[in-house]
C-alpha cells in the first residue's frame, strides 16, 4: 500500500507529518512512502533526505492520492478533493467540535482516524499526539517567558552584586505543565505549581518544584484521565490561591485545557494585582484562554505592564523536533495497523485504540466511539473535604509545628546526653574514631539534603568515590582477629559494594537516556 505525506495546507504551519527517520521506519513496515516535494522545508528536512530514507518525492497529487494519507492538521476541502474514495486519512481532527467535517469525510467515503482521539490508556501512550504537542508546548512556553521577562531566570552572584531567581507559577501539572515546570527549574527559577489533582504533587516535587497545597480546592480525576469540574466553593478557594500566587510571581504559565476547552483561572482583577513586567504565558489560548485578558494568537501588554502571551502556534515554532516526535506517533499507529509488517493496513475495530480513533468509515459516521473500559473495579468513594476557616487552620498548624519542635528538642537533648555518657566511658582510641564518624554523618547529611534533585546523579559519582574509600578501609580490616572489627568490616565492605555497583548502574541508565539513537 502507498502512504502519502503531503505538505500541510494550514496557513503558516511549519510542521510535517514525518521526518526522514520516521519515513525509514514506515518503509521497514512495508509501505511505499510518497512525500510531497518541499513538504519538510520549513522543518529543515530536505527532499534529498527523504529520498535517502526510501521515500518517493513527488507532487501534491501523488501524495494526496495515496492509499493512506498522514497529516498534522485536518486538510480542507480542496485537499480532500484530491483523495480517493476508500482511502484512509490519519491526522488531528478535533472530533468533538467538528461534526460537519466528520460528516463530510463519511460522505466522501474516506476513513478518518483522528490522532487527537487516541484513548487515554497505557498501551496507547506512544500514539498520543496530544501528549507530544503538550510536551513541546510546555517547553516552548518557558522559552517565550524567558524572551519576554526582563530578567534572568537563575539567581546571579557577581562582583557587582546579586540578583534573585525568577519566581515561576505553573497552573496545571499535566504533560504541558510538568514540561514547563521542569524546564523553568532547569533554568534556575524558583518554581511553584498547582493542580486540582492531589496525586500529582509527588510528580511536581520530583521535577524540582514546590507543590502548592490547597486541599479544599483539589478534586479527583474522572475515568477519562481529566480532572473533574470543581464545585462552586472549590472554585472560590482556588481563585483566592491563584490571586495570591500570581501576585508574587514573575511568570505565570497556565495549562488548564480540558477536552479542547480552556478553564478560566486568571481574572482581570488578578492581572491588575500582578507586578509590572511580569509575564503570563497562556497555553490554553487555542481553547479561548485561561486568562480573561488573553487574545488568542497575540501578545499584549496591559495598562499595569503585565505581558500576556496567547500564541497558538508554539509547537510550530519548534518544527524540527516536533515533526520528529509527531512522526514517531504516526509510526506507532502504523505499527498497530500493520501486524504483519507487510505494508498492508488492517483496521480491526474490535481493538479499542483503532475504534476510538476512527471517526468515519465506509460512508458512516463513527463518532463518538463507545466508552473504553479502563478498569472493572469501581472507583473509591470520594470523601467530602470540610472547609476550615483560614485563621483557625493557621492557628492549628502553628500549634502542631510548636509541638513537633518541642518533641524534636527533647529527643535531641536525650540523645546528646546518651552520646556524652557513652563517650565518657569509652577508651580514647574509640573516641577519636567515633568523632570522625559523627562528623562524616553530619557533613554527609547536610551536603546531600542541600543538593537539588537535578544534581543527584552527578552527586552519585562523588558518593561512589567515597564508598570506594570505605571499601578499601574495610578490606584492610578484614584480617583482624577481633571478631567485632571483623564483622563491622564485612558489613561495611558489603554495603559499600552495593552502593558502588548500584550507583554505577543507575548512572549508566541515566546517561543512556541522553545518547543518540542509532
Coordinates of C-alpha atoms in Angstrom, one line a residue:
X1 CA 0.0 0.0 0.0
X2 CA 1.1 3.6 -0.6
X3 CA 1.4 6.1 2.3
X4 CA 1.4 9.8 1.4
X5 CA 2.9 12.6 3.4
X6 CA 1.7 15.9 1.8
X7 CA 2.7 19.4 2.7
X8 CA 0.5 21.0 5.3
X9 CA -2.4 23.2 4.0
X10 CA -2.9 25.2 7.1
X11 CA -1.7 28.8 6.7
X12 CA 1.6 29.4 8.5
X13 CA 2.1 25.7 9.5
X14 CA 5.8 24.7 9.6
X15 CA 5.3 21.1 10.7
X16 CA 5.3 18.0 8.6
X17 CA 3.8 14.6 9.5
X18 CA 7.1 12.7 9.1
X19 CA 10.9 13.2 9.4
X20 CA 13.4 11.3 7.2
X21 CA 14.0 9.0 10.2
X22 CA 10.3 8.1 10.6
X23 CA 9.9 7.7 6.8
X24 CA 12.6 5.0 7.1
X25 CA 10.6 3.2 9.8
X26 CA 7.5 3.3 7.6
X27 CA 9.4 1.8 4.7
X28 CA 10.5 -1.0 7.0
X29 CA 6.9 -1.7 7.7
X30 CA 6.4 -2.4 4.0
X31 CA 4.8 0.8 2.8
X32 CA 5.7 2.7 -0.3
X33 CA 6.0 6.2 1.1
X34 CA 5.3 9.3 -1.1
X35 CA 6.5 12.6 0.2
X36 CA 5.3 15.8 -1.4
X37 CA 8.1 17.9 -2.8
X38 CA 9.1 20.6 -0.3
X39 CA 6.8 19.2 2.5
X40 CA 9.6 19.3 5.1
X41 CA 11.4 22.5 4.0
X42 CA 10.1 24.6 7.0
X43 CA 11.1 21.9 9.4
X44 CA 14.6 21.9 7.7
X45 CA 14.1 18.4 6.2
X46 CA 15.2 18.3 2.6
X47 CA 13.7 16.3 -0.2
X48 CA 17.1 14.6 -0.6
X49 CA 17.0 13.3 3.0
X50 CA 13.5 11.8 2.4
X51 CA 14.7 10.2 -0.8
X52 CA 17.7 8.7 1.0
X53 CA 15.4 7.3 3.7
X54 CA 13.5 5.4 1.0
X55 CA 10.6 7.7 0.1
X56 CA 9.5 8.8 -3.3
X57 CA 9.4 12.6 -3.7
X58 CA 6.5 13.6 -5.9
X59 CA 3.9 16.3 -6.4
X60 CA 0.9 17.0 -4.2
X61 CA -1.5 14.9 -6.4
X62 CA 0.6 11.8 -5.8
X63 CA 0.9 12.4 -2.0
X64 CA -2.9 13.1 -1.5
X65 CA -3.8 10.2 -3.8
X66 CA -2.1 7.5 -1.7
X67 CA -4.0 4.7 0.0
X68 CA -3.2 6.2 3.4
X69 CA -2.6 9.9 3.9
X70 CA -1.0 11.2 7.1
X71 CA -1.1 14.9 8.0
X72 CA -0.7 17.1 11.1
X73 CA -3.8 19.2 10.7
X74 CA -7.2 18.2 9.2
X75 CA -6.9 19.1 5.5
X76 CA -9.5 21.4 3.9
X77 CA -12.0 20.6 1.2
X78 CA -9.5 21.3 -1.7
X79 CA -7.1 18.8 -0.3
X80 CA -9.9 16.2 0.4
X81 CA -10.9 16.5 -3.3
X82 CA -7.6 15.0 -4.2
X83 CA -8.1 11.9 -2.0
X84 CA -9.6 8.7 -3.4
X85 CA -12.8 7.1 -2.1
X86 CA -11.9 4.3 0.3
X87 CA -8.6 5.9 1.3
X88 CA -7.6 6.5 4.9
X89 CA -6.8 9.9 6.4
X90 CA -4.8 10.0 9.7
X91 CA -4.5 13.4 11.3
X92 CA -5.7 15.6 14.1
X93 CA -9.3 16.4 13.6
X94 CA -10.8 18.0 16.8
X95 CA -13.6 15.5 16.5
X96 CA -15.8 16.7 19.4
X97 CA -16.1 20.2 17.9
X98 CA -16.1 19.2 14.2
X99 CA -19.2 17.2 13.4
X100 CA -19.6 18.7 10.0
X101 CA -16.1 17.8 9.0
X102 CA -16.6 14.2 10.1
X103 CA -19.9 14.0 8.2
X104 CA -18.0 15.3 5.1
X105 CA -15.4 12.5 5.4
X106 CA -18.2 9.9 5.6
X107 CA -19.9 11.4 2.6
X108 CA -16.7 11.2 0.6
X109 CA -16.2 7.6 1.6
X110 CA -12.9 8.4 3.4
X111 CA -11.9 6.6 6.5
X112 CA -11.0 9.2 9.1
X113 CA -8.7 8.4 12.0
X114 CA -8.3 11.2 14.5
X115 CA -4.8 11.2 16.2
X116 CA -6.2 13.5 18.9
X117 CA -8.9 11.0 19.8
X118 CA -6.5 8.2 20.9
X119 CA -7.9 6.6 24.1
X120 CA -6.0 7.5 27.2
X121 CA -4.9 4.1 28.1
X122 CA -1.4 2.8 28.8
X123 CA -0.7 0.9 25.6
X124 CA -1.8 3.9 23.5
X125 CA 0.6 6.4 25.1
X126 CA 3.1 6.0 22.3
X127 CA 0.5 7.2 19.8
X128 CA -0.8 10.1 21.8
X129 CA -0.1 13.2 19.8
X130 CA -1.8 15.4 22.4
X131 CA 0.9 14.5 24.9
X132 CA 3.6 15.1 22.3
X133 CA 2.3 18.5 21.5
X134 CA 1.7 19.4 25.1
X135 CA 5.3 18.4 26.0
X136 CA 6.7 20.7 23.3
X137 CA 4.3 23.5 24.2
X138 CA 5.3 23.4 27.8
X139 CA 9.0 23.6 26.9
X140 CA 8.4 26.4 24.4
X141 CA 6.2 28.3 26.9
X142 CA 9.3 28.8 29.2
X143 CA 11.4 29.9 26.2
X144 CA 8.7 32.5 25.4
X145 CA 8.6 33.5 29.0
X146 CA 12.3 34.0 29.2
X147 CA 12.2 36.0 26.0
X148 CA 9.5 38.4 27.4
X149 CA 10.7 38.5 31.0
X150 CA 13.0 41.4 31.7
X151 CA 15.3 39.5 34.0
X152 CA 17.3 36.2 34.3
X153 CA 15.6 33.0 35.5
X154 CA 18.5 31.9 37.6
X155 CA 19.9 33.9 40.5
X156 CA 23.3 35.5 40.0
X157 CA 26.1 36.3 42.4
X158 CA 28.7 38.6 40.8
X159 CA 31.2 41.2 41.9
X160 CA 28.6 43.8 41.1
X161 CA 26.0 42.3 43.4
X162 CA 23.4 39.6 43.3
X163 CA 20.1 39.1 41.6
X164 CA 17.3 36.8 42.9
X165 CA 15.9 33.9 40.7
X166 CA 12.7 34.4 38.8
X167 CA 9.5 33.2 40.6
X168 CA 7.5 31.0 38.2
X169 CA 4.0 29.7 39.0
X170 CA 2.6 26.9 36.8
X171 CA -1.2 26.2 36.8
X172 CA -1.9 22.6 35.9
X173 CA 0.5 19.6 36.1
X174 CA -0.5 17.7 33.1
X175 CA 2.1 16.9 30.4
X176 CA 2.4 20.6 29.4
X177 CA 2.6 21.8 33.0
X178 CA 5.2 19.2 34.0
X179 CA 7.3 20.0 30.9
X180 CA 7.1 23.8 31.7
X181 CA 8.0 23.5 35.4
X182 CA 10.8 21.1 34.6
X183 CA 12.3 23.5 32.0
X184 CA 11.9 26.5 34.3
X185 CA 13.5 24.7 37.2
X186 CA 16.4 23.6 35.0
X187 CA 17.0 27.3 34.1
X188 CA 17.3 28.1 37.8
X189 CA 13.9 29.6 38.6
X190 CA 12.0 29.1 41.8
X191 CA 9.0 27.1 40.6
X192 CA 5.7 26.6 42.3
X193 CA 2.9 24.6 40.7
X194 CA -0.7 23.7 41.5
X195 CA -3.1 21.1 40.2
X196 CA -6.6 20.2 41.3
X197 CA -5.5 16.5 41.3
X198 CA -3.7 15.9 44.6
X199 CA -1.9 12.8 43.4
X200 CA 0.3 14.8 41.0
X201 CA 2.0 16.5 44.0
X202 CA 4.8 14.0 44.0
X203 CA 5.4 14.4 40.3
X204 CA 5.7 18.2 40.7
X205 CA 8.2 17.9 43.6
X206 CA 10.2 15.2 41.7
X207 CA 10.8 17.9 39.0
X208 CA 12.3 20.3 41.5
X209 CA 9.3 22.5 42.0
X210 CA 7.1 23.2 45.1
X211 CA 3.6 21.8 45.1
X212 CA 1.2 24.5 46.3
X213 CA -1.1 22.8 48.8
X214 CA -4.8 23.7 48.7
X215 CA -6.6 20.6 49.9
X216 CA -10.1 22.0 49.9
X217 CA -9.7 23.1 46.3
X218 CA -8.5 19.7 45.0
X219 CA -10.6 17.2 43.1
X220 CA -10.4 13.6 41.9
X221 CA -9.7 12.5 38.3
X222 CA -12.5 11.3 36.1
X223 CA -12.4 8.0 34.3
X224 CA -11.1 9.5 31.0
X225 CA -7.9 10.9 32.7
X226 CA -9.1 14.5 33.0
X227 CA -9.8 16.3 36.3
X228 CA -13.5 16.6 37.2
X229 CA -15.1 20.0 37.4
X230 CA -14.7 21.9 40.7
X231 CA -17.7 22.8 42.9
X232 CA -18.6 26.5 43.4
X233 CA -17.0 26.5 46.8
X234 CA -13.8 24.9 45.5
X235 CA -13.7 27.4 42.7
X236 CA -13.7 30.3 45.2
X237 CA -10.9 28.8 47.3
X238 CA -8.9 28.1 44.1
X239 CA -9.4 31.7 42.9
X240 CA -8.0 33.1 46.2
X241 CA -5.0 30.9 45.9
X242 CA -4.4 31.9 42.2
X243 CA -4.6 35.6 43.2
X244 CA -2.0 35.2 45.9
X245 CA 0.4 33.1 43.8
X246 CA 0.1 35.3 40.7
X247 CA 0.7 38.5 42.7
X248 CA 4.1 37.4 43.8
X249 CA 5.1 35.6 40.6
X250 CA 7.3 36.9 37.8
X251 CA 6.0 34.4 35.3
X252 CA 2.7 32.6 35.3
X253 CA 2.2 29.7 32.9
X254 CA -1.4 28.4 32.6
X255 CA -2.2 25.0 31.0
X256 CA -5.8 24.2 32.0
X257 CA -7.3 22.8 28.8
X258 CA -10.0 20.1 29.2
X259 CA -11.3 18.4 26.0
X260 CA -10.2 21.4 23.9
X261 CA -11.8 24.0 26.1
X262 CA -10.0 26.4 28.3
X263 CA -10.9 26.8 32.0
X264 CA -10.8 30.4 33.3
X265 CA -8.1 30.6 36.0
X266 CA -6.8 34.1 35.9
X267 CA -9.2 37.0 36.1
X268 CA -8.7 40.6 35.0
X269 CA -8.5 41.6 38.7
X270 CA -5.7 39.1 39.3
X271 CA -3.8 40.5 36.4
X272 CA -4.3 44.0 37.8
X273 CA -2.7 42.8 41.1
X274 CA 0.5 41.4 39.3
X275 CA 3.8 43.2 39.2
X276 CA 4.7 45.4 36.2
X277 CA 7.0 43.4 33.9
X278 CA 5.6 40.1 34.9
X279 CA 4.6 37.6 32.2
X280 CA 1.6 35.3 31.6
X281 CA 2.0 32.5 29.1
X282 CA -1.4 31.1 28.3
X283 CA -1.1 27.7 26.8
X284 CA -4.8 27.3 26.6
X285 CA -5.2 30.3 24.2
X286 CA -6.2 27.8 21.5
X287 CA -9.3 26.9 23.6
X288 CA -10.2 30.5 24.5
X289 CA -7.6 31.2 27.1
X290 CA -7.2 30.6 30.8
X291 CA -6.6 34.3 31.4
X292 CA -9.6 36.6 31.0
X293 CA -7.5 39.2 29.0
X294 CA -5.8 36.7 26.7
X295 CA -6.1 37.4 23.0
X296 CA -5.6 34.1 21.1
X297 CA -2.6 34.3 18.7
X298 CA -1.3 37.6 20.1
X299 CA 1.0 39.2 22.6
X300 CA -0.5 42.1 24.6
X301 CA 0.7 44.4 27.4
X302 CA -1.8 45.5 30.0
X303 CA -2.1 49.0 31.4
X304 CA -0.2 47.9 34.5
X305 CA 2.7 46.5 32.4
X306 CA 1.8 42.8 32.5
X307 CA 2.7 40.9 29.3
X308 CA 0.2 38.3 28.2
X309 CA 1.3 35.9 25.5
X310 CA -1.5 33.9 23.8
X311 CA 0.3 32.3 20.9
X312 CA -1.5 29.3 19.5
X313 CA 1.4 28.0 17.4
X314 CA 4.0 27.2 20.0
X315 CA 4.6 23.7 18.6
X316 CA 5.1 25.1 15.1
X317 CA 7.8 27.4 16.5
X318 CA 10.0 24.3 17.0
X319 CA 9.2 22.4 13.8
X320 CA 12.3 20.1 13.5
X321 CA 11.9 18.2 16.8
X322 CA 8.1 18.5 16.9
X323 CA 7.8 16.9 13.4
X324 CA 10.2 14.1 14.5
X325 CA 8.1 13.4 17.6
X326 CA 4.8 13.7 15.7
X327 CA 6.1 11.4 13.0
X328 CA 7.1 8.8 15.7
X329 CA 3.5 8.8 17.0
X330 CA 2.3 8.1 13.4
X331 CA 4.8 5.2 13.1
X332 CA 3.4 3.7 16.3
X333 CA -0.1 4.0 14.9
X334 CA 1.0 2.3 11.7
X335 CA 2.7 -0.5 13.7
X336 CA -0.6 -1.2 15.3
X337 CA -2.4 -1.2 12.0
X338 CA 0.2 -3.4 10.3
X339 CA 0.6 -6.5 12.4
X340 CA 2.2 -8.4 9.6
X341 CA 4.8 -5.7 8.8
X342 CA 3.9 -6.3 5.1
X343 CA 2.7 -2.9 4.1
X344 CA -1.0 -3.9 4.5
X345 CA -3.1 -1.9 6.9
X346 CA -5.7 -3.8 8.9
X347 CA -8.5 -1.9 10.6
X348 CA -9.5 -4.1 13.5
X349 CA -12.4 -2.3 15.1
X350 CA -12.5 -4.7 17.9
X351 CA -9.3 -3.1 19.1
X352 CA -10.3 -0.2 21.4
X353 CA -7.5 2.0 20.2
X354 CA -8.4 1.6 16.5
X355 CA -12.1 2.0 17.2
X356 CA -11.5 5.0 19.5
X357 CA -9.5 6.9 16.7
X358 CA -11.9 6.1 13.9
X359 CA -14.4 8.9 13.3
X360 CA -15.7 7.8 9.8
X361 CA -15.6 4.6 7.8
X362 CA -17.4 3.3 4.7
X363 CA -19.8 6.2 4.4
X364 CA -20.8 6.1 8.1
X365 CA -20.0 8.5 10.9
X366 CA -18.4 6.5 13.8
X367 CA -18.0 9.3 16.3
X368 CA -18.4 9.3 19.3
X369 CA -16.8 5.9 20.0
X370 CA -18.0 3.5 22.7
X371 CA -16.6 4.2 26.2
X372 CA -13.3 2.5 26.9
X373 CA -13.3 0.1 29.8
X374 CA -10.2 1.2 31.8
X375 CA -10.9 -0.9 34.9
X376 CA -13.6 -3.3 36.1
X377 CA -13.1 -2.2 39.6
X378 CA -15.4 0.5 41.0
X379 CA -13.8 3.8 42.0
X380 CA -13.4 4.5 45.6
X381 CA -15.9 7.0 47.0
X382 CA -14.5 10.5 47.5
X383 CA -14.8 11.9 50.9
X384 CA -16.0 15.4 51.2
X385 CA -13.3 17.8 52.5
X386 CA -14.6 20.1 55.2
X387 CA -13.9 23.8 54.6
X388 CA -11.8 25.1 57.5
X389 CA -11.6 28.8 58.5
X390 CA -8.1 30.0 57.3
X391 CA -7.4 31.7 60.6
X392 CA -8.3 28.6 62.6
X393 CA -6.3 26.4 60.2
X394 CA -3.2 28.6 60.6
X395 CA -3.5 28.5 64.4
X396 CA -3.8 24.7 64.4
X397 CA -0.8 24.5 62.0
X398 CA 1.2 26.7 64.3
X399 CA 0.3 24.7 67.4
X400 CA 1.2 21.4 65.6
X401 CA 4.6 22.9 64.5
X402 CA 5.4 24.1 68.0
X403 CA 4.6 20.6 69.5
X404 CA 6.7 18.9 66.8
X405 CA 9.7 21.3 67.5
X406 CA 9.4 20.7 71.3
X407 CA 9.4 16.9 70.8
X408 CA 12.4 17.2 68.5
X409 CA 14.3 19.4 71.0
X410 CA 13.6 16.9 73.9
X411 CA 14.7 14.0 71.7
X412 CA 17.9 15.7 70.7
X413 CA 18.7 16.6 74.3
X414 CA 18.3 13.0 75.4
X415 CA 20.3 11.7 72.5
X416 CA 23.1 14.2 73.3
X417 CA 23.2 13.1 76.9
X418 CA 23.4 9.4 76.0
X419 CA 26.2 10.1 73.5
X420 CA 28.2 12.1 76.0
X421 CA 27.8 9.3 78.6
X422 CA 28.9 6.7 76.0
X423 CA 32.0 8.7 75.0
X424 CA 32.9 9.4 78.7
X425 CA 33.0 5.7 79.4
X426 CA 34.9 4.7 76.3
X427 CA 38.7 4.5 75.6
X428 CA 40.4 7.4 73.8
X429 CA 41.0 5.3 70.6
X430 CA 37.3 4.7 70.2
X431 CA 36.5 8.4 70.9
X432 CA 38.7 9.6 68.0
X433 CA 37.1 7.1 65.6
X434 CA 33.7 8.0 66.8
X435 CA 34.3 11.7 66.4
X436 CA 35.3 11.1 62.7
X437 CA 32.2 9.0 62.2
X438 CA 29.9 11.7 63.7
X439 CA 31.5 14.4 61.6
X440 CA 31.1 12.3 58.4
X441 CA 27.4 11.7 59.2
X442 CA 26.6 15.3 59.9
X443 CA 28.6 16.7 56.9
X444 CA 27.1 14.0 54.6
X445 CA 23.6 14.7 55.7
X446 CA 23.8 18.5 55.1
X447 CA 25.6 18.0 51.8
X448 CA 23.1 15.6 50.4
X449 CA 20.0 17.4 51.8
X450 CA 21.2 20.7 50.3
X451 CA 21.6 19.3 46.7
X452 CA 19.0 20.0 44.1
X453 CA 17.1 17.0 42.6
X454 CA 18.7 17.7 39.2
X455 CA 22.2 17.1 40.7
X456 CA 21.5 13.8 42.4
X457 CA 23.0 11.8 39.5
X458 CA 26.4 13.8 39.5
X459 CA 26.4 13.6 43.3
X460 CA 26.1 9.8 43.0
X461 CA 29.5 9.7 41.3
X462 CA 31.0 11.5 44.3
X463 CA 29.4 9.1 46.7
X464 CA 30.8 6.2 44.7
X465 CA 34.3 7.6 45.2
X466 CA 33.6 7.9 49.0
X467 CA 32.3 4.4 49.0
X468 CA 35.4 3.2 47.3
X469 CA 37.5 4.6 50.2
X470 CA 35.2 2.9 52.7
X471 CA 35.6 -0.4 50.7
X472 CA 39.4 -0.1 50.8
X473 CA 39.4 0.6 54.5
X474 CA 37.1 -2.3 55.2
X475 CA 39.2 -4.7 53.2
X476 CA 42.3 -3.7 55.2
X477 CA 40.5 -4.7 58.4
X478 CA 39.0 -8.0 57.2
X479 CA 42.1 -9.8 58.5
X480 CA 41.6 -8.6 62.1
X481 CA 41.5 -11.2 64.9
X482 CA 38.9 -9.0 66.8
X483 CA 35.5 -10.5 66.0
X484 CA 33.8 -7.1 66.4
X485 CA 36.1 -5.4 63.9
X486 CA 35.8 -8.4 61.5
X487 CA 32.0 -8.2 61.5
X488 CA 31.9 -4.5 61.1
X489 CA 34.5 -4.6 58.3
X490 CA 32.4 -7.3 56.5
X491 CA 29.2 -5.2 56.8
X492 CA 31.0 -2.1 55.6
X493 CA 32.5 -3.8 52.6
X494 CA 29.1 -5.3 51.6
X495 CA 27.2 -2.1 51.9
X496 CA 29.9 -0.1 50.1
X497 CA 30.0 -2.6 47.3
X498 CA 26.2 -2.4 46.8
X499 CA 26.4 1.4 46.8
X500 CA 29.2 1.4 44.2
X501 CA 27.8 -1.1 41.8
X502 CA 24.2 0.2 42.2
X503 CA 25.4 3.8 41.7
X504 CA 27.3 2.9 38.5
X505 CA 24.2 1.0 37.2
X506 CA 21.9 4.0 37.8
X507 CA 24.4 6.4 36.4
X508 CA 24.7 4.2 33.3
X509 CA 21.0 4.1 32.8
X510 CA 20.6 7.9 33.2
X511 CA 23.4 8.6 30.7
X512 CA 21.7 6.2 28.3
X513 CA 18.7 8.5 28.2
X514 CA 20.9 11.2 26.6
X515 CA 22.5 9.0 24.0
X516 CA 21.6 9.4 20.3
X517 CA 19.5 6.6 18.9
X518 CA 21.3 4.6 16.2

